[in-house]
Amino acid sequence: MSANNVWHRPPTQASSGSSRPLRAVRYTWAGPFNTQLYDDQLTDLTDRTRDNLSRLANNMMQDELCDQYGIKHYHPASSSQASKTGRPQERPPSRGSWSNLSVMFTSAGSLGASQRPADDASSITSTFSGPMNFCYLCSTMEEHQRNHLKLRTPVPLNKDGSVRQKKQRIQYIPPPPRPKKKEEEPVVVQEALYKVTVWTGDVPSAGTDANVFITIVGDRDILNKTKLWRRQGTSNFCFVRGSKEVFHLKGPKLGNLSVITLEHDGLEKRHGWYVDRVEVQCMQTQKTWVFVCKNWLSMHHGDFRIKRDLEATERQLVIRDFEVTVETGKKRLAGTDANVYITVNGSLGRSRKHHLNALNRGTCFQRGQTNKFKIHMPDIGAVRSIRIEHDGEGMASGWFLNKIMLQDVQQPQLIYHFLYNGWIAKDVGDGTLWREIRAKKRLPREITSGKPVQYEVIVKTGDVRYAGTDANVYIIFMGSSGKSTKMFMDDSSNNFERGMTESFKLKAMDVGHLTSIVIGHDNSGPGAGWFCEFVKVRKHLTRQEITAQLTEQKQAWKSSRRQQHQRLATKLSQDKENVSDAEDDEEDADPGKRSGKTKRDERFADVFDRDGRVLKVPVYEEYFFPCAKWFAADEGDGLLERELQFERQTLFFQER
C-alpha cells in the first residue's frame, strides 16, 4: 500500500466537537458499511483497522521522504539515546517471525517492533487496545511483501556513511581428539618352513579332539603358540590313537631347537591325550630334532597336566647315495635335450631337486638310450615316490620315458622301480612337464617271470576312408604261462597309415603258447580312429622250446614208424599160406620193404631223414588274428581296445 491509496477518515460530528467518526457508518478495507447491522466485535475491528491505516500512512510517508533525500531514519522515541551518542538512532531490528515473503500471516508479536508514533499519540493509545495483525491491512501479496520489507533490519553504517564491518571474532577450534595408540603386535617374519610330526600313543583312549597348540623355542628366535590343525572336510580334526600326523608351520629362523611346549585346552576326561613323541624338521637345513614325551596330557590321567615342556635331541644326519638309471623309450622323437630333474619322496621327508644332466646336456636321454647318474641326499626313510620333470627347453623337448630304477649304493639289494612308459611333453595330455610316479619294490609277475622272448608283430591297416591313426597303438600278449605288459608299437616312420602293412619287433616275457592278444590305442591326437584289418604274431622259440619241439616231433615220428610196422606184421600173419602173394602185397604197400626200410611219413619228411636224423629245426610260431573292425570312439561299437583270438597257428622251420 502507498500513502496515496489510504482511505480517508470519515466525517466527524461537528456538534460535539469530537474527532471520532460517526458510529453508524464505518469505512474499512472492504468498503463502507453500517455497523449498526452487526455486533460490537465488528465495530471494534473497524476502529482498529482505521487506526492502523492512519499509523501506516504516516510511517510510509516518512520513509519515502528519508529515502528520497538520503536522510537516515529518525526515531523520536530514542532521541535521548541519540543525543548521547551524537548520531541518529537506527531503526531497531524487527522481531517478527516472517522468514518467507510468500506467507501473509504471522504472529501478533512480530509487528510490535514496527509500530511508529503517530501525530496524535493520545488517539493511538486510546484506539489501540488489543494485539495487531499487520496482514489485516494487506489485500494483495505485493502489498504484503512490500510491508514485510519495511521491517528488515537496516545495514549498520559508520559516521561517514560507509557500511560498518562486523568485528570478526577469533573462533577457537579445539583440536580433534587423539586416538589412543594401540600396542602394535610384533610382526613375525616367516622365513623358514618347519615340518612337525606328532605320534599319538597306542594305548586305550589315547586320542583327543581338543585344540592342540605348540610353541617352539630355538637359540635364535621363538615360534609363538600355534594351533596344530588341518581341515578334513566337514568333520573336526582330531588325533587318533596310534596315528602319525604331519603339519607344516611357517615362522622365523629358530636356529638350533632346544624346547617345545605342547598343550591342549581339553578339561574333560574324553580330552585326554597320550603323546609318544614329536619330531620337528627344518626344511631348509634338513636338520631334525626329536622330542620324546611318552606321557599323558590330561586332567584325569597321570600327573594331571595338560601342558608339557619337552627337551630336544638332535638326530644325526645320515647321507645316502643312490644310483639312478633312466631308460628312454624307442618311439619316434622320444629323446629330449631339456634339463631333467628328479625329487625323491620318502617316509621321513623329501630330498632336494637334483639336476640329472647338468654336466652333459644334449647327449643324455636320447631315443632308446639308458643313462645312469649318482645322487646324494639325507636319509628320507623308505622311498615312496619320485617326481620327474624337465623344463621344456630345446628343440622337440617332448620326452618319452620308459622307466626309472633307483638303487641304494650302500645296500645294492635295495632297488626301487618306477614304471611309466609314456610322454612328458607340452603337446601331450594336459601339457604338464612333470610326473609323480610311485615306487615298486617288486616288479609285476609278467615282467619278472620267464626269460625275455623276441616277438614280431605284423599289423595291416585297412584300406578304408580315415582308416589311419596317429594315436599310440599298443599290444598285450596272453598265453598259457601268463600275459605280458602293455607294449607300444612305434618306430621312426609314420605308422598306421591307410592300407599299410608294418612289422614291429618287441621283446617281452615268454607267455608260452599264445591264446589271444589285446590290441588298442590311447585315442590321442586328432582323428584317432583306426581300422585294423588283421594282426600276425611271430613268436621266436627259445633253445628250450626248440628242444621240446624236436623231442615232440621225434616222438611223433617214432609213433608213426611203429604204427607202420604193426600194420605190416598184421598183414604178414593173416597171409601165411601164400607167402609170395603176401610179399607182393607188402611190396605194393611199402616199396622200401625189399630194402629193409619202412615208408617215410610225409609230415616229417623235411624234419627227419629215414634214420631219424634232424634235417630242420623250428624257428618261430606264427599266429594269425583276424580283426576287420574299428578302434574308434565315434565309429563302429565305440571300443578302443579289443581281445582277438587266433584263427590258425603255423610252425616255421629252418635248415640246420
XYZ file of C-alpha atoms in Angstrom, residues 278-542:
265
model
C 57.231 -85.200 18.350
C 59.712 -84.561 15.544
C 60.487 -81.115 14.109
C 62.444 -80.829 10.869
C 63.751 -77.629 9.289
C 63.014 -77.924 5.572
C 65.928 -75.631 4.649
C 68.749 -77.211 6.642
C 67.178 -80.719 6.738
C 68.023 -80.930 10.451
C 65.676 -82.954 12.632
C 65.021 -82.725 16.374
C 63.206 -85.415 18.371
C 61.131 -84.577 21.481
C 60.208 -87.694 23.452
C 57.104 -87.467 25.645
C 55.525 -90.892 26.340
C 53.102 -89.368 28.817
C 49.548 -88.093 29.190
C 48.268 -84.589 28.632
C 45.084 -84.898 30.650
C 43.332 -83.630 33.781
C 42.242 -87.186 34.625
C 45.357 -89.317 33.872
C 48.958 -89.420 35.015
C 50.130 -86.282 36.834
C 47.045 -84.275 35.722
C 48.827 -81.870 33.397
C 47.656 -80.583 30.006
C 50.852 -78.665 29.249
C 54.361 -80.070 28.976
C 57.813 -78.796 28.049
C 59.842 -81.317 26.032
C 63.591 -81.096 25.509
C 65.158 -81.687 22.120
C 67.502 -84.417 20.955
C 69.107 -83.707 17.587
C 69.084 -86.632 15.223
C 72.272 -87.225 13.308
C 72.047 -86.502 9.599
C 72.739 -89.630 7.549
C 73.753 -89.223 3.896
C 72.651 -91.899 1.433
C 73.909 -92.462 -2.104
C 71.637 -93.697 -4.863
C 72.260 -94.716 -8.441
C 69.534 -93.529 -10.819
C 69.014 -95.466 -14.061
C 66.808 -93.752 -16.636
C 65.579 -95.585 -19.727
C 64.235 -93.528 -22.648
C 61.694 -95.141 -24.965
C 62.256 -96.132 -28.583
C 59.394 -94.181 -30.083
C 59.963 -91.573 -32.768
C 61.376 -88.323 -31.310
C 61.417 -89.939 -27.860
C 64.650 -88.190 -26.762
C 64.967 -84.705 -25.296
C 67.622 -82.014 -24.857
C 65.829 -80.332 -21.956
C 67.120 -80.156 -18.383
C 65.791 -83.138 -16.417
C 65.284 -83.023 -12.636
C 64.337 -85.636 -10.052
C 62.996 -85.302 -6.487
C 62.727 -88.328 -4.180
C 59.929 -88.604 -1.581
C 60.374 -90.871 1.401
C 58.644 -91.798 4.636
C 60.763 -89.309 6.620
C 60.840 -86.390 4.207
C 61.728 -85.221 0.731
C 65.054 -84.681 -0.959
C 66.024 -81.557 -2.834
C 65.642 -81.279 -6.592
C 68.567 -82.967 -8.372
C 69.669 -81.926 -11.873
C 70.490 -85.161 -13.691
C 72.063 -83.913 -16.932
C 73.772 -80.811 -15.591
C 77.231 -81.752 -16.959
C 76.361 -83.466 -20.248
C 73.197 -81.836 -21.532
C 72.401 -82.772 -25.107
C 73.999 -86.223 -25.007
C 71.718 -87.868 -22.420
C 68.126 -89.047 -22.760
C 68.318 -89.884 -26.440
C 65.983 -92.324 -28.170
C 66.408 -95.897 -26.851
C 69.244 -94.808 -24.518
C 69.838 -95.827 -20.895
C 71.637 -93.292 -18.652
C 72.952 -93.683 -15.117
C 73.528 -90.944 -12.512
C 74.519 -90.781 -8.836
C 72.772 -88.537 -6.328
C 73.468 -87.790 -2.643
C 70.718 -86.907 -0.186
C 69.880 -87.129 3.540
C 68.169 -90.180 4.905
C 64.487 -89.870 3.997
C 63.490 -93.368 5.062
C 61.778 -95.773 2.705
C 61.349 -94.349 -0.791
C 57.680 -93.813 -1.634
C 57.677 -91.963 -4.956
C 59.664 -89.689 -7.240
C 58.857 -86.516 -9.118
C 60.478 -86.476 -12.568
C 60.306 -83.285 -14.630
C 62.040 -81.208 -17.294
C 61.998 -77.510 -18.230
C 60.859 -77.891 -21.851
C 63.943 -76.198 -23.304
C 65.459 -77.035 -26.680
C 64.047 -78.276 -29.957
C 61.398 -81.019 -29.698
C 61.657 -81.100 -25.917
C 58.986 -83.801 -25.568
C 60.354 -86.882 -23.804
C 59.100 -90.470 -23.864
C 60.140 -92.018 -20.558
C 60.071 -95.781 -20.278
C 61.125 -96.432 -16.679
C 63.464 -95.343 -13.860
C 65.323 -97.512 -11.373
C 66.694 -96.273 -8.032
C 69.348 -98.433 -6.313
C 70.940 -97.833 -2.904
C 74.724 -97.854 -3.241
C 75.315 -98.994 0.373
C 72.627 -101.676 0.061
C 72.680 -102.941 -3.555
C 69.861 -105.382 -2.904
C 67.519 -102.458 -2.184
C 66.094 -101.432 -5.584
C 63.054 -99.260 -6.331
C 61.359 -99.446 -9.733
C 59.327 -96.623 -11.295
C 57.402 -97.700 -14.419
C 55.855 -95.042 -16.663
C 56.108 -95.795 -20.408
C 54.603 -92.503 -21.576
C 55.227 -88.959 -22.825
C 56.183 -85.920 -20.762
C 55.610 -83.053 -23.194
C 53.720 -79.792 -23.681
C 51.642 -81.102 -26.582
C 50.572 -84.419 -24.992
C 47.805 -84.806 -22.454
C 47.326 -81.803 -20.157
C 50.684 -80.306 -21.166
C 52.339 -80.639 -17.738
C 56.095 -81.231 -17.729
C 56.255 -83.329 -14.556
C 55.014 -86.696 -13.385
C 54.658 -88.244 -9.926
C 55.493 -91.971 -10.089
C 55.049 -94.333 -7.160
C 57.799 -96.773 -6.252
C 57.605 -100.542 -6.620
C 59.978 -102.804 -4.771
C 58.772 -105.817 -6.724
C 58.013 -105.759 -10.406
C 54.844 -107.398 -11.722
C 54.957 -111.113 -12.372
C 54.624 -110.656 -16.105
C 57.905 -108.748 -16.098
C 59.995 -110.814 -13.729
C 58.809 -114.367 -14.525
C 60.325 -116.118 -17.534
C 63.054 -115.079 -19.899
C 62.567 -112.341 -22.473
C 61.475 -113.573 -25.887
C 61.603 -111.883 -29.266
C 58.208 -111.196 -30.830
C 57.480 -109.890 -34.286
C 54.097 -108.233 -34.811
C 52.771 -107.655 -38.341
C 49.835 -105.235 -38.489
C 47.706 -104.460 -41.529
C 45.732 -101.185 -41.530
C 42.539 -101.384 -43.565
C 42.138 -99.664 -46.924
C 39.029 -97.666 -45.987
C 38.435 -93.955 -45.590
C 40.071 -92.430 -42.493
C 41.484 -95.843 -41.524
C 44.875 -94.468 -40.410
C 45.659 -93.047 -36.971
C 48.326 -91.009 -35.181
C 47.413 -92.401 -31.772
C 49.758 -94.645 -29.771
C 48.906 -98.283 -30.590
C 49.786 -100.980 -28.046
C 49.552 -104.766 -27.744
C 49.439 -107.287 -24.869
C 50.322 -110.975 -25.382
C 48.258 -113.534 -23.462
C 49.401 -117.157 -23.351
C 49.333 -120.381 -21.407
C 52.000 -119.122 -18.949
C 50.647 -115.624 -18.281
C 50.466 -112.275 -20.008
C 52.919 -109.552 -20.934
C 52.867 -105.861 -20.146
C 51.377 -103.206 -22.399
C 53.852 -102.544 -25.228
C 53.550 -99.643 -27.664
C 54.351 -100.202 -31.328
C 56.208 -97.308 -32.915
C 59.342 -96.576 -34.905
C 60.889 -93.688 -36.818
C 58.412 -93.866 -39.723
C 54.842 -92.604 -39.912
C 52.990 -95.675 -38.708
C 49.466 -96.991 -39.123
C 48.537 -95.147 -42.287
C 45.746 -96.303 -44.585
C 46.489 -99.584 -46.423
C 49.954 -100.059 -44.833
C 51.372 -103.346 -43.552
C 54.049 -102.820 -40.892
C 56.268 -105.033 -38.799
C 57.440 -104.292 -35.233
C 59.969 -106.232 -33.195
C 59.166 -106.386 -29.493
C 60.880 -108.018 -26.555
C 58.703 -109.400 -23.751
C 58.486 -112.275 -21.319
C 57.731 -115.775 -22.508
C 53.991 -116.340 -22.118
C 54.079 -119.829 -23.584
C 51.757 -120.720 -26.448
C 49.672 -117.698 -27.422
C 45.964 -117.952 -26.833
C 44.919 -114.356 -27.590
C 46.144 -110.785 -27.829
C 44.780 -107.442 -26.592
C 45.306 -104.564 -29.016
C 44.169 -100.945 -28.810
C 45.304 -97.291 -28.744
C 45.187 -94.299 -26.336
C 42.878 -92.163 -28.542
C 45.368 -89.278 -28.618
C 45.627 -86.720 -31.378
C 43.071 -85.562 -33.957
C 41.318 -88.273 -35.937
C 42.471 -91.055 -33.617
C 40.109 -93.655 -35.063
C 41.851 -96.704 -36.557
C 40.637 -99.581 -38.749
C 42.683 -102.768 -38.269
C 42.499 -105.497 -40.927
C 44.485 -108.280 -39.204
C 47.416 -108.962 -36.887
C 50.113 -111.632 -37.184
C 52.349 -112.501 -34.244
C 55.553 -114.458 -34.744
C 56.951 -115.773 -31.515
C 60.590 -116.796 -31.799
C 61.314 -120.015 -29.937
C 63.890 -120.266 -27.210
